[in-house]
Coordinates of C-alpha atoms and ligand atoms in Angstrom, one line a residue:
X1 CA -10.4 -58.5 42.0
X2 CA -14.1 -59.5 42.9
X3 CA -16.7 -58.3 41.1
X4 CA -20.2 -57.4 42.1
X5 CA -23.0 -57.4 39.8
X6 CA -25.7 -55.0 40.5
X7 CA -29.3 -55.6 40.3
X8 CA -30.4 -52.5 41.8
X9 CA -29.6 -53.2 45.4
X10 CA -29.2 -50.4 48.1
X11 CA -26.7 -52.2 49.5
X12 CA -24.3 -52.8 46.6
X13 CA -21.4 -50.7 47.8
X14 CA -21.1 -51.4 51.1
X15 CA -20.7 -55.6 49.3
X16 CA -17.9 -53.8 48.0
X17 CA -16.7 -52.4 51.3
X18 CA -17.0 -55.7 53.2
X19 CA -14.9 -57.0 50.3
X20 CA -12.4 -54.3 50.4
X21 CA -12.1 -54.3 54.5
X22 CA -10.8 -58.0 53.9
X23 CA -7.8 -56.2 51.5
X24 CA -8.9 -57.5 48.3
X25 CA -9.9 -55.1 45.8
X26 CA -13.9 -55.2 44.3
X27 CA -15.3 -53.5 41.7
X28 CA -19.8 -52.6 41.2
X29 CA -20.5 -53.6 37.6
X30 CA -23.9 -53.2 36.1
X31 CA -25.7 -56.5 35.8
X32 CA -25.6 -56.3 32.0
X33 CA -21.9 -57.4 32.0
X34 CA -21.8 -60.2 29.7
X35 CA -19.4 -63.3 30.8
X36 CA -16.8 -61.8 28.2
X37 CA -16.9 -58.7 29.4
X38 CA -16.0 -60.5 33.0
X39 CA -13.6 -63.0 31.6
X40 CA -11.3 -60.2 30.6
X41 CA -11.6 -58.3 33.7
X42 CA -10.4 -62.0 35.1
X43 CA -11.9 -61.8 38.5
X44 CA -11.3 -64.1 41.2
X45 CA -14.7 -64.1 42.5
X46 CA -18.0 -62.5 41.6
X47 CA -21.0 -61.5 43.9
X48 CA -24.7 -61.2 42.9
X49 CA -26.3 -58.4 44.9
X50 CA -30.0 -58.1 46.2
X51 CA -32.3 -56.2 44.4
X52 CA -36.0 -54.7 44.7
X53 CA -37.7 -57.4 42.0
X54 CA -38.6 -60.6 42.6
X55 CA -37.3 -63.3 40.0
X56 CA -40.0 -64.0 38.0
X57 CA -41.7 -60.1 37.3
X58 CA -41.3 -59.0 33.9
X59 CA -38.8 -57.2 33.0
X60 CA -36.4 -58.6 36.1
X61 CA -33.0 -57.7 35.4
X62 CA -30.8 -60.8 34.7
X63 CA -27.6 -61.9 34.5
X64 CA -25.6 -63.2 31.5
X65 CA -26.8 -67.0 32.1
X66 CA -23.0 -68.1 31.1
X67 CA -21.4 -66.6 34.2
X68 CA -21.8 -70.2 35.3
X69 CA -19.8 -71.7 33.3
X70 CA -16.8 -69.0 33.9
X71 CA -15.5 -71.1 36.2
X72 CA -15.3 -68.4 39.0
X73 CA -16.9 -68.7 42.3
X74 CA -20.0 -67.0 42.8
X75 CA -22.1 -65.6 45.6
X76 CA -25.5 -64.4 45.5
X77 CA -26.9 -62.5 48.0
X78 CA -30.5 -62.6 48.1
X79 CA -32.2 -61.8 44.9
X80 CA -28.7 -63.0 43.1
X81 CA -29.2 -65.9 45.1
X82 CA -32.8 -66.5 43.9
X83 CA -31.2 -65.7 39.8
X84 CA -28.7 -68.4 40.6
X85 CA -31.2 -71.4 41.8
X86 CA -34.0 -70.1 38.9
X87 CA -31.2 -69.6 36.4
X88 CA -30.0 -73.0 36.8
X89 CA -32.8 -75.0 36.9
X90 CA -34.3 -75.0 40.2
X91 CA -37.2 -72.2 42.0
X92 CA -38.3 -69.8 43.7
X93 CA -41.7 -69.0 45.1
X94 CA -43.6 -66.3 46.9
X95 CA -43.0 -67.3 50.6
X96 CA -46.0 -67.3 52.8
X97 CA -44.3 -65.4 55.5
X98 CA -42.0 -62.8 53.7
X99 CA -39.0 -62.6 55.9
X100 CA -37.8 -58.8 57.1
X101 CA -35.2 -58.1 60.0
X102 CA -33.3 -60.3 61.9
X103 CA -33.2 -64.0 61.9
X104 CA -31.5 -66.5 63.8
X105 CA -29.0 -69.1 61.5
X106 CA -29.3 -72.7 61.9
X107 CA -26.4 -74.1 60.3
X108 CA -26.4 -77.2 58.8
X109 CA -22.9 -77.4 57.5
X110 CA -20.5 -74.9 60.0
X111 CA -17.7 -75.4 57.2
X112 CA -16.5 -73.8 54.1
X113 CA -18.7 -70.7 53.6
X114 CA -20.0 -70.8 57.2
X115 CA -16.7 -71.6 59.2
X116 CA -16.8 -69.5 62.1
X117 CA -20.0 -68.1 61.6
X118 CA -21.6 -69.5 64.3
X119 CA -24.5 -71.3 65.4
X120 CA -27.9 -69.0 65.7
X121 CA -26.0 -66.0 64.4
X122 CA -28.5 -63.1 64.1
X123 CA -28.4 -62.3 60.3
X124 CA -30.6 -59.6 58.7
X125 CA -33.1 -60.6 56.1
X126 CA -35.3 -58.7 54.0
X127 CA -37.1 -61.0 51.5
X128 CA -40.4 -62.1 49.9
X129 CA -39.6 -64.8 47.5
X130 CA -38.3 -68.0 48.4
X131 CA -35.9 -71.3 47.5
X132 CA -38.8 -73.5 46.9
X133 CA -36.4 -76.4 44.3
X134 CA -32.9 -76.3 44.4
X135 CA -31.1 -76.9 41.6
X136 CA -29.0 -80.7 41.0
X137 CA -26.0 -80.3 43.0
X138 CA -27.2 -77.7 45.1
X139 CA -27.5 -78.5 48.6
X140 CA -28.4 -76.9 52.3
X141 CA -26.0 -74.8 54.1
X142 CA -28.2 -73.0 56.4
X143 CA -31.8 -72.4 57.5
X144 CA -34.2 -70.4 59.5
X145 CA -37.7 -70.9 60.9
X146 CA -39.2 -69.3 57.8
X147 CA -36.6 -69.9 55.2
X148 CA -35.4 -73.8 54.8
X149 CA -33.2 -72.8 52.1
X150 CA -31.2 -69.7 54.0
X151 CA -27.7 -70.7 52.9
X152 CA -26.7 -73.1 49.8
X153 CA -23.7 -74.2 48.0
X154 CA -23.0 -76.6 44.6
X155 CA -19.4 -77.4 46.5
X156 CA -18.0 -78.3 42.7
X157 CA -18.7 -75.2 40.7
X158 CA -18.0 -73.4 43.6
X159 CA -21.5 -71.8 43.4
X160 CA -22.9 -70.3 47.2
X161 CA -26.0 -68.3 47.8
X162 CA -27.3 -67.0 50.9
X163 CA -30.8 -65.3 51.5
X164 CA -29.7 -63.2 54.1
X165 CA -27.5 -59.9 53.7
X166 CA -24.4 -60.9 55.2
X167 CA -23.0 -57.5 54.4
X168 CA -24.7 -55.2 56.9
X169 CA -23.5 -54.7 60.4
X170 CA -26.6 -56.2 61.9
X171 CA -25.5 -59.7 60.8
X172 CA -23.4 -61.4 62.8
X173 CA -20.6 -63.4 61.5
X174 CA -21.7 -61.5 58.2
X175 CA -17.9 -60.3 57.8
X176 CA -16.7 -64.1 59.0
X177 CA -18.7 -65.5 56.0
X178 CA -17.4 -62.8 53.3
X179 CA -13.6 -63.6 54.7
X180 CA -14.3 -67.3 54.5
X181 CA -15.9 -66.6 50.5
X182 CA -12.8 -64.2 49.8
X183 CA -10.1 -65.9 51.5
X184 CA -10.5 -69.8 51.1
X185 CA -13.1 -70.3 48.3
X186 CA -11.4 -67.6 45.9
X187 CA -8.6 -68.2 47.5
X188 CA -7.2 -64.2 47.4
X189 CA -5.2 -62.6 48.7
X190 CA -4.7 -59.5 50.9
X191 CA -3.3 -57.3 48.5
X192 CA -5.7 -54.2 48.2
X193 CA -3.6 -52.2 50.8
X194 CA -2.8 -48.6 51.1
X195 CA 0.3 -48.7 50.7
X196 CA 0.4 -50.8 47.1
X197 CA -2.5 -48.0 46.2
X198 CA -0.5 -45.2 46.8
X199 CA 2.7 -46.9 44.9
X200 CA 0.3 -48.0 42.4
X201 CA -1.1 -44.6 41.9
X202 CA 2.4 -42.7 41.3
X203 CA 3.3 -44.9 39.4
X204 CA 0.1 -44.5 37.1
X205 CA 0.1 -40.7 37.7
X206 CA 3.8 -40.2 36.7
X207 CA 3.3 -42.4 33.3
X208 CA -0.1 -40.4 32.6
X209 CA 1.2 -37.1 33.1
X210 CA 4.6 -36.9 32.8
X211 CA 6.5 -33.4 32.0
X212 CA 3.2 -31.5 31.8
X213 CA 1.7 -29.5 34.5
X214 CA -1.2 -29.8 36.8
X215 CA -3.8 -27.6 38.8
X216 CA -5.6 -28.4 41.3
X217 CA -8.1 -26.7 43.2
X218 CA -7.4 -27.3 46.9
X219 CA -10.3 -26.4 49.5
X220 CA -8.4 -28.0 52.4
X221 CA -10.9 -31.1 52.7
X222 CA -9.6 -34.1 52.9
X223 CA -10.7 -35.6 49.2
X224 CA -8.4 -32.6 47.7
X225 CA -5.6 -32.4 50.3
X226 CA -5.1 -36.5 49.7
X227 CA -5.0 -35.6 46.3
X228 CA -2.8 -32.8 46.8
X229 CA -0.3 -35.1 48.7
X230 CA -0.2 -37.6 45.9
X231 CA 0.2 -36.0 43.3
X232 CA 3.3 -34.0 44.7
X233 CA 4.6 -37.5 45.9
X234 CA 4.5 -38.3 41.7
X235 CA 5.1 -35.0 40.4
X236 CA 6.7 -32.3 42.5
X237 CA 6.7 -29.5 41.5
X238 CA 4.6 -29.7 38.4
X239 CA 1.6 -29.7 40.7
X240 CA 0.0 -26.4 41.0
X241 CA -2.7 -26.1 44.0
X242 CA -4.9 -22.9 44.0
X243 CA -6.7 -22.1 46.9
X244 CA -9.8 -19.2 45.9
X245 CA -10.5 -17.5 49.3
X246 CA -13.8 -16.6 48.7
X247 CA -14.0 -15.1 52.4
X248 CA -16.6 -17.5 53.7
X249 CA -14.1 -20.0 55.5
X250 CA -14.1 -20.6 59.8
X251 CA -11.8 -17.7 61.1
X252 CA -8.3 -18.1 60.3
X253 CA -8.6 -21.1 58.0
X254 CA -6.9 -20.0 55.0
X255 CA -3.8 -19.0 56.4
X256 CA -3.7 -21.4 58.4
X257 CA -3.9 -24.2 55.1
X258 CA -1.9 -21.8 52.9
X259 CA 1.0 -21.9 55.6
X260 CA 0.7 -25.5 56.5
X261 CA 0.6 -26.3 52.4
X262 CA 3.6 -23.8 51.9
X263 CA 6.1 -24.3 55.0
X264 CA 5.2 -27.6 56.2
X265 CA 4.5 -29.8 53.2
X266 CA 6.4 -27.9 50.2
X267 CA 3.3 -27.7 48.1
X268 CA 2.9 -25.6 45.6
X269 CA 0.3 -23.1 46.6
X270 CA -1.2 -20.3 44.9
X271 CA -3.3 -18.5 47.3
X272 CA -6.3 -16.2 45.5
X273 CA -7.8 -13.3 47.6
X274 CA -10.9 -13.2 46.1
X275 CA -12.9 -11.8 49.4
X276 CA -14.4 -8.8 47.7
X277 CA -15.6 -10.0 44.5
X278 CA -17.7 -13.2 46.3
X279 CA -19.1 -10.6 49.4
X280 CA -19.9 -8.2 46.5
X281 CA -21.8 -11.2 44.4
X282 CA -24.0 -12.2 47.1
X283 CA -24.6 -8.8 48.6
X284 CA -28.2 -8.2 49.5
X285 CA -29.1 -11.7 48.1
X286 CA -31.6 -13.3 50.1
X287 CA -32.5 -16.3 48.8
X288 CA -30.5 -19.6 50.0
X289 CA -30.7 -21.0 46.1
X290 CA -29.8 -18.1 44.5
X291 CA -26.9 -17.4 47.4
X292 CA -25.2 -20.7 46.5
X293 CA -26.2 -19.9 42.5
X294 CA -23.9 -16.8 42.8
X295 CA -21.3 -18.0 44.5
X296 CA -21.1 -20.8 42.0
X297 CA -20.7 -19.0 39.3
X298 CA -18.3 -16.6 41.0
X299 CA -15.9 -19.5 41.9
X300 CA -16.0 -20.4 37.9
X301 CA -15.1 -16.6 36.8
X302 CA -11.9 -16.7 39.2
X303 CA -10.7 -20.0 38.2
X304 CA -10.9 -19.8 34.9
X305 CA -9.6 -16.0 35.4
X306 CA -6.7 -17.8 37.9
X307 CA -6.0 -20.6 35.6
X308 CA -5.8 -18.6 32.6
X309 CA -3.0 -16.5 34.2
X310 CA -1.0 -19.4 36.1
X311 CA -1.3 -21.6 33.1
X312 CA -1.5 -23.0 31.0
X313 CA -2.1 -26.4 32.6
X314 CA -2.7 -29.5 30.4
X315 CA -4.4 -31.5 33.4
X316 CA -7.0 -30.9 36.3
X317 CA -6.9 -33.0 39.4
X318 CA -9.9 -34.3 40.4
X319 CA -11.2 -35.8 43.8
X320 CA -13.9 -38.2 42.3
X321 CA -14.2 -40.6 44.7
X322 CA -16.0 -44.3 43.6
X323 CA -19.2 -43.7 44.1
X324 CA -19.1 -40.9 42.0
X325 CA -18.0 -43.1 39.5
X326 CA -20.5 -45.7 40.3
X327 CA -23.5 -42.7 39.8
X328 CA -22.1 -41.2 36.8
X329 CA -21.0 -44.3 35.0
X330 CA -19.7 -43.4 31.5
X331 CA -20.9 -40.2 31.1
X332 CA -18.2 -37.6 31.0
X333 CA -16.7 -39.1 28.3
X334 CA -15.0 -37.7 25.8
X335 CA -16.2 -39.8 22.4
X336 CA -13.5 -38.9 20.1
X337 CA -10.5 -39.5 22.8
X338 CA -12.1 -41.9 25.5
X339 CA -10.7 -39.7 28.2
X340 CA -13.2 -38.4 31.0
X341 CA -13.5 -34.9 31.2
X342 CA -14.1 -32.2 33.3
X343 CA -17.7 -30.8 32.2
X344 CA -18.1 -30.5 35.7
X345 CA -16.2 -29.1 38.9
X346 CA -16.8 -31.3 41.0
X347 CA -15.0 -30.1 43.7
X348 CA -16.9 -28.6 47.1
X349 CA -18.6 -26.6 44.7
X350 CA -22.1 -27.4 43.6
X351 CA -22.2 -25.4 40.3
X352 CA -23.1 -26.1 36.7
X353 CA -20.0 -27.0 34.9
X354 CA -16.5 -25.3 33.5
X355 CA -16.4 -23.5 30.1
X356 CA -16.3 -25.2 26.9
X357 CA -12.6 -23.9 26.1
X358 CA -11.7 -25.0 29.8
X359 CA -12.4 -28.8 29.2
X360 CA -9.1 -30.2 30.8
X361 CA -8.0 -33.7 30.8
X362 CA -8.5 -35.2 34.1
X363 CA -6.3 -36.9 36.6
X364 CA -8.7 -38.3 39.3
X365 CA -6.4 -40.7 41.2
X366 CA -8.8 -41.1 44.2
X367 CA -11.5 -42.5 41.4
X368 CA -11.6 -46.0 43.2
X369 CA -11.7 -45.0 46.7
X370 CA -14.0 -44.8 49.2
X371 CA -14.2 -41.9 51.6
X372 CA -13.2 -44.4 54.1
X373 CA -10.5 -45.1 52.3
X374 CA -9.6 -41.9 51.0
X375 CA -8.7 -41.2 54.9
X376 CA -6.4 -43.9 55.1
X377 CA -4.3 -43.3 51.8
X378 CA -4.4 -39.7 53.7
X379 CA -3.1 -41.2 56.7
X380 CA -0.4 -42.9 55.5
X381 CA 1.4 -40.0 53.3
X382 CA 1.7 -37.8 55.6
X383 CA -1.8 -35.7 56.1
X384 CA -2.0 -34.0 59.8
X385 CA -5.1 -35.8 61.4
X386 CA -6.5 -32.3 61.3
X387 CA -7.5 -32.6 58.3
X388 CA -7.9 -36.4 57.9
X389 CA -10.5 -36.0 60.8
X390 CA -11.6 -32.5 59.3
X391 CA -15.9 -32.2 59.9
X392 CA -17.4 -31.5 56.4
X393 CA -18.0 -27.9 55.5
X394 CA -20.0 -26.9 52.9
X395 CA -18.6 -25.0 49.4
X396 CA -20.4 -22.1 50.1
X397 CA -19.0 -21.9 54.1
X398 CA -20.0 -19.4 56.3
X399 CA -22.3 -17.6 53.5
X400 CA -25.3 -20.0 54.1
X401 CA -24.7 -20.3 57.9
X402 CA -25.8 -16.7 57.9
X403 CA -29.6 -16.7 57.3
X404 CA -30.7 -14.1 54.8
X405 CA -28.5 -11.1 53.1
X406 CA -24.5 -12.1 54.0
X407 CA -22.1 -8.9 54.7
X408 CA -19.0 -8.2 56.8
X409 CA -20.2 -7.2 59.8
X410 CA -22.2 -10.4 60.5
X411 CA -19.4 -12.5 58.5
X412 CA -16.9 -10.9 61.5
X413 CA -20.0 -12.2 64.2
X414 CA -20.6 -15.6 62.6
X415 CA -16.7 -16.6 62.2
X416 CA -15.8 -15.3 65.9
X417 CA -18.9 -17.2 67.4
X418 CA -17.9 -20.4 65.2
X419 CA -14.5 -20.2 66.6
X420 CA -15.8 -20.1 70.2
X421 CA -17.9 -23.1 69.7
X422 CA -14.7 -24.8 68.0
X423 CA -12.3 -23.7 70.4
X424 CA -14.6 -25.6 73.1
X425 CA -15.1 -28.5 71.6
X426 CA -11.4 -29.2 71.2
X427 CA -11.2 -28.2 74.4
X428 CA -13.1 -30.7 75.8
X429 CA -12.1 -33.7 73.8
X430 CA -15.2 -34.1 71.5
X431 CA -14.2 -32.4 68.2
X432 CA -14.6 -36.2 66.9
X433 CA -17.8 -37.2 68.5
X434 CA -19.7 -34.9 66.4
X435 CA -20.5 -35.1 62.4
X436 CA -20.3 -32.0 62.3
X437 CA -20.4 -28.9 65.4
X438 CA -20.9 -25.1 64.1
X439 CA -22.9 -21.5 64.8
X440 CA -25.8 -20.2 62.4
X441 CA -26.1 -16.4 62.6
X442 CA -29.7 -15.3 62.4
X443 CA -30.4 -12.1 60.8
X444 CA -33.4 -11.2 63.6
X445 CA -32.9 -9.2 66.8
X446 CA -33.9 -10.0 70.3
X447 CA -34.0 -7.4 73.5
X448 CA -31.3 -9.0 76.7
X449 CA -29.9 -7.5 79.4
X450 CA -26.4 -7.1 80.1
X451 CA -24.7 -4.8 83.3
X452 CA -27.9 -2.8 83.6
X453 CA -27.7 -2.0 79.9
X454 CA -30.7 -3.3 77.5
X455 CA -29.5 -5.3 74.6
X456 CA -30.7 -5.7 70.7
X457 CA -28.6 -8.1 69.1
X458 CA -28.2 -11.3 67.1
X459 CA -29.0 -14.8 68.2
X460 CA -26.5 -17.8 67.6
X461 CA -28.1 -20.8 66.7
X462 CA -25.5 -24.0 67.9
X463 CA -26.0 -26.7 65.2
X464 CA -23.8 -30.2 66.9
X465 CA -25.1 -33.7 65.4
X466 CA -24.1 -37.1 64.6
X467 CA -24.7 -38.6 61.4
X468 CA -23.0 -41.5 59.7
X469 CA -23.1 -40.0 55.9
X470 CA -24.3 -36.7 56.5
X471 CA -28.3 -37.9 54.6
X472 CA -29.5 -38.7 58.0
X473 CA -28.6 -37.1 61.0
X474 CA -29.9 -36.3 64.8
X475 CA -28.7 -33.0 67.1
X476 CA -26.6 -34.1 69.6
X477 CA -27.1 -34.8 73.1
X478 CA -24.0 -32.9 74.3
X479 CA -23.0 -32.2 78.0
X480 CA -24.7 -29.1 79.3
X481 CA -21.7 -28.0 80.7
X482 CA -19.9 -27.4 77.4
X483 CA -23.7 -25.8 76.0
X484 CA -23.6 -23.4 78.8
X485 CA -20.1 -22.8 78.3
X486 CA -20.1 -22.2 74.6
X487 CA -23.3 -19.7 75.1
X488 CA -21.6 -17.6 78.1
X489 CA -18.6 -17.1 75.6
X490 CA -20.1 -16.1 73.1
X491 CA -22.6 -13.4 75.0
X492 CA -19.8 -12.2 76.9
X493 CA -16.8 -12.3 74.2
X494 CA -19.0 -11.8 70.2
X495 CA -20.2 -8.0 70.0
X496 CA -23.4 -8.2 68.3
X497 CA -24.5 -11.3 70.2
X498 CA -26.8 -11.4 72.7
X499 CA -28.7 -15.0 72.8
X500 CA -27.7 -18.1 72.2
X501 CA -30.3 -21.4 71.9
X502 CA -29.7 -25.4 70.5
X503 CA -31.1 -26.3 67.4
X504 CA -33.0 -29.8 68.7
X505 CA -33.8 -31.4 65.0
X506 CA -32.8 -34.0 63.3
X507 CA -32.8 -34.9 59.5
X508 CA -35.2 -35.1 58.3
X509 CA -37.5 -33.2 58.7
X510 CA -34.5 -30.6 58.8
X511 CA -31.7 -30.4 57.4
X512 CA -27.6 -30.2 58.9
X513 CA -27.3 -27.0 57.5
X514 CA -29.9 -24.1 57.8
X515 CA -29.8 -23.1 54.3
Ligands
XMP1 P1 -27.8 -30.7 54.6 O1 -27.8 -29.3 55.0 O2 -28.4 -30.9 53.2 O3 -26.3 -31.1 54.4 O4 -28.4 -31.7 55.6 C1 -25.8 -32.4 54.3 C2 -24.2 -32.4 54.3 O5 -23.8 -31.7 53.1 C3 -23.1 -30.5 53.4 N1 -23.4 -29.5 52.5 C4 -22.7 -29.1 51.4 N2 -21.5 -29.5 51.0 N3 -21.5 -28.0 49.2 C5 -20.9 -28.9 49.9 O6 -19.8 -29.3 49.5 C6 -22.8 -27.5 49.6 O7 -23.3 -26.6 49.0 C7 -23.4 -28.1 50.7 N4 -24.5 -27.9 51.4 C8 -24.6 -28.7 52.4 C9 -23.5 -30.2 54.8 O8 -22.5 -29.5 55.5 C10 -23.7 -31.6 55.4 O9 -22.4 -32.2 55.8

């Protein structure tokens, strides 16, 4: 394993991504971790990440000063490079010319940490201090026109610090350098690979749970059909899923998952019709909050109702994925046993948290994944690409896609629209080239003209964009021939509909979603 020390960088977890893409497994530890703490982790490696402070402002977090003498490589990346040379005797000034965006490498030494790099690589920078002193037995890898100290190594101790951020995609040869510091300087090897993880993980899951029985609340995503998938592989049959139709899911959805779960894979399924109670818990509700408040709460009341009358259940499966774990540390603790547990659902629901006498133990096998990853374990047991490649949709589904006071008749409207604008897109080969592609029902009324007959009907808002993590995001520029074709469908084929227009915003200001 390689360790990577936090200081409060925004680009800690995607260290550990670049690690993990090389197949060698990486954990984000707080910078507190004392040496001891690391020594008994025994890592291979250990990274310093960047961070907002400069070295020498009070109160700058620090490292325990005897990870030098662990006798572990380490690589600091910009501000854990400027810890290292400060920590061990050298310094670091204010630069006169701060250094942001891209630079161009001048290597001094193209071996070891820079083989294959490459001469006047691009690499992106984002700094205000500088190397002014090395430290003895430091010396030069690398430099720029503004930074003469850009890349350095003590070749003994194995110590290497670069100011640049070879992690992000910008920086070419970024990945070259992070292979040559995982592969030939702590000399690992390729080992972190989906199929050892998901070996690995039954194994663990069978000696955790063994006889007793588990639920699991499937919503047919791809974080809790993975899991689904896994734990069956270790337990069988001893793996309830339930799936709580709450009504607001894209036209034929559930049975499609409930038949696919069932026939196909063998999976325990319980399916809950619980249509009528949500539609009757958001009736006449206007307000977005409140909508998602109710519905919430609603999904508690039938699972605990559900799990009462299934159970009982001694485990919950849970699809925490890492950075989850990163956010919440070690909260969720239980203090007398150790054991997390479930004081929140955090499943595609965003509510408040379970009842006290519902406090399951927790099976969260996906806990070191990334979503990334989480895809590939997916992959390789056997999940349809359908839902591997699945677009998000939100807990709440169609219920805040329909501006304002949700009922049945514009439920019916929304969810054939939404297929239509599917149906096309899969039709034309794009379903992957958006983040996400869906209708918004708007509860106005607009005057059209269809045969000689005056119309006053709903508008469909089309809501297509591309986003990488769904915090940013732009509309999409997609072909007008599928726009127009996707807008003369639904006039012609959704009763109630008589307009259709593009929403053209990205996020921010807006949001994906409209509520
Ligand atoms: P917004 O609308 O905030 O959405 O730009 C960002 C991403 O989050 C999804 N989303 C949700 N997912 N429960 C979820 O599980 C929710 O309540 C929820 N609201 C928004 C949204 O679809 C987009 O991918």
């Amino acid at each position: 394993m390689i360790v990577i020390l936090d200081f409060g960088s925004q680009y800690s977890e995607l260290i550990a991504r670049r690690i993990r893409e090389t197949q060698v497994y990486s954990e984000v530890l707080s910078y507190r971790t004392m040496a001891e703490q690391l020594r008994q982790l025994n890592p291979v490696g250990i990274i310093l990440s960047g961070g907002p402070s400069s070295v020498y402002d009070a109160g700058a977090p620090h490292c325990d000063p005897e990870i030098w003498n662990l006798g572990v490589p380490v690589l600091g990346v910009c501000y854990g490079m400027q810890l290292m040379v400060q920590q061990l005797g050298g310094s670091v000034e204010r630069a006169e010319l701060g250094e942001y965006g891209k630079a161009n490498l001048a290597i001094d030494d193209p071996t070891d940490l820079l083989t294959n790099v490459g001469e006047g690589s691009i690499m992106w920078m984002s700094h205000g201090d500088s190397v002014a002193r090395l430290p003895d037995g430091f010396e030069v890898l690398a430099h720029t026109s503004n930074t003469p100290c850009a890349a350095i190594a003590h070749h003994d101790r194995k110590l290497y610090g670069v100011q640049f951020h070879p992690e992000v995609v910008h920086s070419q040869g970024g990945q070259a350098l992070i292979r040559n510091f995982v592969y030939h300087i702590c000399e690992c090897q390729p080992t972190w690979t989906t199929d050892a993880f998901v070996e690995e993980s039954v194994r663990e899951i069978r000696g955790r749970v063994g006889t007793k029985r588990v639920l699991l609340a499937l919503s047919g995503g791809v974080d809790s059909s993975t899991l689904a998938f896994l734990l069956h592989r270790a337990i069988g049959d001893q793996l309830t899923c339930m799936f709580i139709d709450q009504g607001f899911m894209r036209k034929l959805e559930p049975e499609r998952l409930v038949k696919l779960f069932h026939e196909q894979f063998h999976i325990n399924v319980e399916y809950v019709n619980a249509r009528d109670r949500f539609l009757a818990a958001v009736a006449g509700v206007d307000d977005p909050e409140e909508k998602r408040k109710r519905i919430g709460h609603e999904f508690i009341r039938v699972f605990e109702a559900e799990s009462k009358r299934l159970g009982p259940f001694d485990y919950l499966a849970q699809g925490t994925l890492y950075p989850d774990v990163i956010e919440s540390a070690d909260t969720n603790v239980d203090p007398q046993t150790g054991e997390r547990v479930a004081v929140k659902i955090k499943s595609h629901h965003n509510v408040g948290g379970l009842p006290k006498d519902l406090r399951f133990k927790l099976v969260e096998p996906l806990r070191k994944l990334f979503k990334d990853e989480v895809r590939k374990v997916g992959r390789s047991i056997g999940l349809p690409e359908e839902i591997v490649n699945r677009q998000p949709f939100p807990g709440p589904g169609l219920a805040i896609r329909i501006l304002g006071a949700v009922d049945e008749e514009k439920l019916d409207i929304l969810r054939d629209a939404d297929f239509i604008v599917r149906q096309e897109i899969n039709r034309a080969g794009m379903y992957n080239d958006f983040w996400q592609a869906f209708a918004v029902l708007l509860p106005v009324r607009s005057v059209g003209v269809m045969g000689d007959q005056r119309t006053y009907a709903y508008p469909i808002v089309l809501r297509l964009v591309s986003s990488e993590d769904g915090m940013t995001a732009d509309w999409s520029r997609a072909p007008y021939d599928l726009l127009e074709t996707i807008s003369n469908r639904i006039v012609n084929e959704v009763k109630g509909v008589n307009r259709v227009v593009y929403d053209i915003t990205s996020k921010p200001p807006g949001t994906i979603e409209w509520e």
